[in-house]
Amino acid sequence: MRVEIWSDIACPWCYVGKARFEKALAAFPHRDEVEVVHRSFELDPGRAKGDAQPVITMLTKKYGMSEAQAQAGEDNLGAQAGAEGLDYRTRGRDHGNTFDMHRLLHLAKAHGRQDELIQILYRANFAEERSVFTEGEERLVELAVEAGLDADAVRGVLADPTAYADEVRADEREAAELGANGVPFFVLDRTYGVSGAQPAEVFTQALAQAWGERSPLTLVDQGPAEACGPDGCAVPQQG
């Protein structure tokens, strides 16, 4: 079974939702038969590269709330993250364009290191003092290398703005086609969708339901025919 997760590194609920989903997955009896794929979704695609601002400032401008309301929201998120065993800085974080990070996640997917990189990017953005938006591309190189990627390959992607750009845009178009207008958005076997950072129990139920309702293989034309199997291939005998 495949689970696809649309998310953004700048999305705190994606950070929390991933932890809740993984708690459910860890207890799922068929967890070793579940493939998890991370898909791209930008919360702020129109923001220019390098244009970073404090999270509190972004929240007050985007949602029209006061600084006190924005800070209360961050404090609540910090408590929710802490309940999942996650570190979360409720003061001093910034916000910016995540397109390059999504391109690197597609590079990581090609090398089987996608889950490692997305978790490292989440940690760097939500738990560490150093910014993933203002310290330049070498900061992203450092994090990608920590995830197991080759530094030169990472620099090559960052130097070429077209590298994996089509893959990011394809993910975003697909999200729109599936009706996802926010993240995190979980799709199980292209049959069930779960929107938001739901409690682990919801993911447990969704995994069990999606697994139980998988369509069995239907064979067409079950008459005798030559085939190869574990014991080799049958050789037709001449009459």
Short mmCIF file of C-alpha atoms in Angstrom, two decimals:
data_model
loop_
_atom_site.label_atom_id
_atom_site.label_comp_id
_atom_site.label_asym_id
_atom_site.label_seq_id
_atom_site.Cartn_x
_atom_site.Cartn_y
_atom_site.Cartn_z
CA MET A 1 0.00 0.00 0.00
CA ARG A 2 1.20 3.50 -0.79
CA VAL A 3 0.63 6.56 1.37
CA GLU A 4 1.33 9.93 -0.24
CA ILE A 5 1.75 12.97 2.00
CA TRP A 6 1.46 16.47 0.59
CA SER A 7 3.22 18.92 2.90
CA ASP A 8 5.43 22.00 3.17
CA ILE A 9 8.51 22.55 5.31
CA ALA A 10 7.02 25.88 6.44
CA CYS A 11 3.87 24.14 7.73
CA PRO A 12 3.92 23.46 11.48
CA TRP A 13 0.90 21.17 11.31
CA CYS A 14 2.76 19.09 8.71
CA TYR A 15 5.57 18.67 11.24
CA VAL A 16 3.10 17.57 13.92
CA GLY A 17 0.96 15.53 11.53
CA LYS A 18 3.94 13.52 10.29
CA ALA A 19 4.74 12.49 13.88
CA ARG A 20 1.14 11.45 14.52
CA PHE A 21 0.95 9.47 11.30
CA GLU A 22 4.23 7.72 12.07
CA LYS A 23 2.95 6.77 15.52
CA ALA A 24 0.00 5.06 13.87
CA LEU A 25 2.18 3.48 11.18
CA ALA A 26 4.62 2.07 13.76
CA ALA A 27 1.75 0.12 15.36
CA PHE A 28 0.21 -0.99 12.05
CA PRO A 29 0.64 -4.76 11.54
CA HIS A 30 1.44 -4.34 7.83
CA ARG A 31 3.78 -1.37 8.26
CA ASP A 32 6.59 -3.09 6.33
CA GLU A 33 4.33 -3.25 3.29
CA VAL A 34 3.47 0.46 3.33
CA GLU A 35 5.41 2.80 1.04
CA VAL A 36 5.41 6.45 2.13
CA VAL A 37 6.02 9.13 -0.50
CA HIS A 38 6.30 12.84 0.30
CA ARG A 39 4.75 15.24 -2.22
CA SER A 40 5.37 18.96 -2.69
CA PHE A 41 2.99 21.72 -1.64
CA GLU A 42 4.04 25.36 -1.15
CA LEU A 43 2.04 27.43 1.31
CA ASP A 44 3.59 30.65 0.01
CA PRO A 45 4.57 30.01 -3.62
CA GLY A 46 4.53 33.68 -4.55
CA ARG A 47 7.17 34.67 -2.04
CA ALA A 48 10.48 35.57 -3.66
CA LYS A 49 13.54 33.48 -2.91
CA GLY A 50 15.49 35.18 -0.14
CA ASP A 51 12.46 37.12 1.11
CA ALA A 52 12.26 35.96 4.71
CA GLN A 53 10.43 37.56 7.63
CA PRO A 54 9.63 36.67 11.23
CA VAL A 55 6.82 34.14 11.59
CA ILE A 56 4.87 36.47 13.90
CA THR A 57 5.05 39.27 11.32
CA MET A 58 3.90 36.92 8.58
CA LEU A 59 0.95 35.72 10.64
CA THR A 60 -0.23 39.22 11.55
CA LYS A 61 -0.09 40.37 7.92
CA LYS A 62 -1.57 37.25 6.34
CA TYR A 63 -4.38 36.60 8.80
CA GLY A 64 -5.00 40.05 10.24
CA MET A 65 -4.40 38.94 13.82
CA SER A 66 -2.64 40.82 16.56
CA GLU A 67 0.91 39.95 17.62
CA ALA A 68 -0.50 38.60 20.88
CA GLN A 69 -2.87 36.31 18.99
CA ALA A 70 -0.09 35.16 16.68
CA GLN A 71 2.19 34.40 19.60
CA ALA A 72 -0.58 32.52 21.41
CA GLY A 73 -0.99 30.39 18.30
CA GLU A 74 2.72 29.62 18.25
CA ASP A 75 2.62 28.71 21.94
CA ASN A 76 -0.26 26.33 21.25
CA LEU A 77 1.66 24.75 18.38
CA GLY A 78 4.67 24.35 20.64
CA ALA A 79 2.53 22.47 23.15
CA GLN A 80 1.03 20.25 20.44
CA ALA A 81 4.49 19.47 19.06
CA GLY A 82 5.84 18.76 22.54
CA ALA A 83 3.05 16.25 23.13
CA GLU A 84 4.38 14.32 20.13
CA GLY A 85 7.96 14.43 21.41
CA LEU A 86 9.00 17.18 18.99
CA ASP A 87 11.12 20.24 19.72
CA TYR A 88 9.51 23.52 18.64
CA ARG A 89 10.83 27.07 19.01
CA THR A 90 7.90 29.34 19.76
CA ARG A 91 10.06 32.49 19.57
CA GLY A 92 12.37 33.83 16.88
CA ARG A 93 11.51 31.60 13.91
CA ASP A 94 11.29 33.00 10.39
CA HIS A 95 9.34 32.17 7.24
CA GLY A 96 10.33 32.12 3.57
CA ASN A 97 10.20 30.42 0.18
CA THR A 98 10.50 26.61 0.28
CA PHE A 99 10.77 25.83 -3.45
CA ASP A 100 14.46 24.84 -3.33
CA MET A 101 13.78 22.53 -0.40
CA HIS A 102 11.06 20.78 -2.37
CA ARG A 103 13.43 20.37 -5.31
CA LEU A 104 15.98 18.79 -2.98
CA LEU A 105 13.31 16.46 -1.59
CA HIS A 106 12.79 15.15 -5.12
CA LEU A 107 16.54 14.63 -5.44
CA ALA A 108 16.43 12.78 -2.12
CA LYS A 109 13.54 10.64 -3.37
CA ALA A 110 15.65 9.58 -6.35
CA HIS A 111 18.32 8.38 -3.91
CA GLY A 112 16.02 6.77 -1.36
CA ARG A 113 16.66 9.45 1.29
CA GLN A 114 13.45 11.47 1.12
CA ASP A 115 12.08 10.71 4.56
CA GLU A 116 15.46 11.41 6.15
CA LEU A 117 15.73 14.80 4.46
CA ILE A 118 12.20 15.99 5.19
CA GLN A 119 12.61 15.17 8.88
CA ILE A 120 15.93 17.03 9.01
CA LEU A 121 14.41 20.06 7.26
CA TYR A 122 11.49 20.07 9.69
CA ARG A 123 13.86 19.91 12.64
CA ALA A 124 16.03 22.69 11.23
CA ASN A 125 13.06 24.96 10.58
CA PHE A 126 11.06 24.38 13.73
CA ALA A 127 13.58 23.44 16.40
CA GLU A 128 16.95 25.01 15.59
CA GLU A 129 18.11 28.61 15.95
CA ARG A 130 19.84 28.75 12.57
CA SER A 131 17.54 29.74 9.71
CA VAL A 132 16.89 27.61 6.64
CA PHE A 133 15.85 30.76 4.78
CA THR A 134 18.54 33.39 5.39
CA GLU A 135 21.85 31.51 5.68
CA GLY A 136 22.21 30.77 1.96
CA GLU A 137 22.37 27.60 -0.07
CA GLU A 138 25.24 26.10 1.90
CA ARG A 139 22.88 25.70 4.83
CA LEU A 140 20.66 23.50 2.65
CA VAL A 141 23.73 21.62 1.42
CA GLU A 142 24.76 20.93 5.00
CA LEU A 143 21.33 19.57 5.88
CA ALA A 144 21.07 17.47 2.72
CA VAL A 145 24.48 15.92 3.39
CA GLU A 146 23.30 15.05 6.90
CA ALA A 147 20.45 13.17 5.24
CA GLY A 148 22.93 11.13 3.21
CA LEU A 149 23.05 13.06 -0.09
CA ASP A 150 26.20 13.96 -2.02
CA ALA A 151 27.20 17.60 -1.53
CA ASP A 152 28.16 18.15 -5.17
CA ALA A 153 24.88 16.68 -6.38
CA VAL A 154 22.98 18.98 -4.03
CA ARG A 155 24.93 22.03 -5.18
CA GLY A 156 24.26 21.02 -8.77
CA VAL A 157 20.50 21.01 -8.18
CA LEU A 158 20.57 24.33 -6.36
CA ALA A 159 22.64 25.90 -9.15
CA ASP A 160 20.11 24.82 -11.80
CA PRO A 161 16.69 26.36 -11.14
CA THR A 162 15.08 23.92 -13.57
CA ALA A 163 16.31 20.79 -11.75
CA TYR A 164 13.28 18.95 -10.33
CA ALA A 165 11.15 22.07 -10.84
CA ASP A 166 8.73 20.17 -13.07
CA GLU A 167 8.37 17.45 -10.43
CA VAL A 168 7.47 20.02 -7.76
CA ARG A 169 4.91 21.70 -10.00
CA ALA A 170 3.45 18.31 -10.98
CA ASP A 171 2.92 17.46 -7.30
CA GLU A 172 1.20 20.78 -6.73
CA ARG A 173 -1.10 20.36 -9.73
CA GLU A 174 -1.98 16.87 -8.54
CA ALA A 175 -2.84 18.20 -5.09
CA ALA A 176 -5.26 20.65 -6.67
CA GLU A 177 -6.82 17.88 -8.77
CA LEU A 178 -7.33 15.79 -5.62
CA GLY A 179 -9.03 18.69 -3.90
CA ALA A 180 -6.27 19.49 -1.42
CA ASN A 181 -6.28 23.19 -0.59
CA GLY A 182 -4.25 22.82 2.56
CA VAL A 183 -1.66 20.57 4.16
CA PRO A 184 -0.85 18.10 5.51
CA PHE A 185 -2.92 15.98 3.16
CA PHE A 186 -2.59 12.19 3.27
CA VAL A 187 -3.76 9.94 0.43
CA LEU A 188 -3.91 6.19 1.02
CA ASP A 189 -3.75 4.04 -2.10
CA ARG A 190 -5.49 6.80 -4.06
CA THR A 191 -8.69 5.70 -2.34
CA TYR A 192 -8.85 7.46 1.02
CA GLY A 193 -7.82 10.97 1.99
CA VAL A 194 -7.04 12.37 5.43
CA SER A 195 -6.80 16.13 5.76
CA GLY A 196 -4.88 17.86 8.54
CA ALA A 197 -2.80 16.80 11.53
CA GLN A 198 -5.38 14.33 12.81
CA PRO A 199 -4.87 12.35 16.03
CA ALA A 200 -2.93 9.11 15.64
CA GLU A 201 -6.15 7.17 16.16
CA VAL A 202 -7.61 8.60 12.96
CA PHE A 203 -4.57 7.48 10.99
CA THR A 204 -4.80 4.04 12.61
CA GLN A 205 -8.39 3.72 11.42
CA ALA A 206 -7.57 5.00 7.94
CA LEU A 207 -4.67 2.58 7.51
CA ALA A 208 -6.79 -0.38 8.62
CA GLN A 209 -9.68 0.61 6.38
CA ALA A 210 -7.52 1.21 3.32
CA TRP A 211 -5.68 -2.07 3.85
CA GLY A 212 -8.86 -4.06 4.38
CA GLU A 213 -10.59 -2.70 1.31
CA ARG A 214 -7.79 -3.21 -1.18
CA SER A 215 -9.21 -4.86 -4.29
CA PRO A 216 -8.05 -8.46 -4.75
CA LEU A 217 -6.47 -9.36 -8.07
CA THR A 218 -9.00 -10.61 -10.60
CA LEU A 219 -7.62 -13.07 -13.11
CA VAL A 220 -8.90 -12.97 -16.68
CA ASP A 221 -9.02 -16.12 -18.85
CA GLN A 222 -7.96 -18.75 -16.35
CA GLY A 223 -7.53 -21.53 -18.88
CA PRO A 224 -4.27 -23.50 -19.11
CA ALA A 225 -1.33 -21.63 -20.62
CA GLU A 226 2.44 -21.91 -20.55
CA ALA A 227 4.20 -19.93 -17.85
CA CYS A 228 7.42 -19.77 -15.84
CA GLY A 229 7.52 -20.42 -12.12
CA PRO A 230 9.92 -21.17 -9.26
CA ASP A 231 10.72 -24.56 -10.78
CA GLY A 232 11.51 -23.14 -14.19
CA CYS A 233 9.62 -22.88 -17.44
CA ALA A 234 7.49 -25.63 -18.92
CA VAL A 235 8.81 -26.80 -22.28
CA PRO A 236 6.08 -27.80 -24.74
CA GLN A 237 6.41 -31.42 -25.78
CA GLN A 238 6.28 -32.25 -29.46
CA GLY A 239 3.39 -34.54 -30.37
#
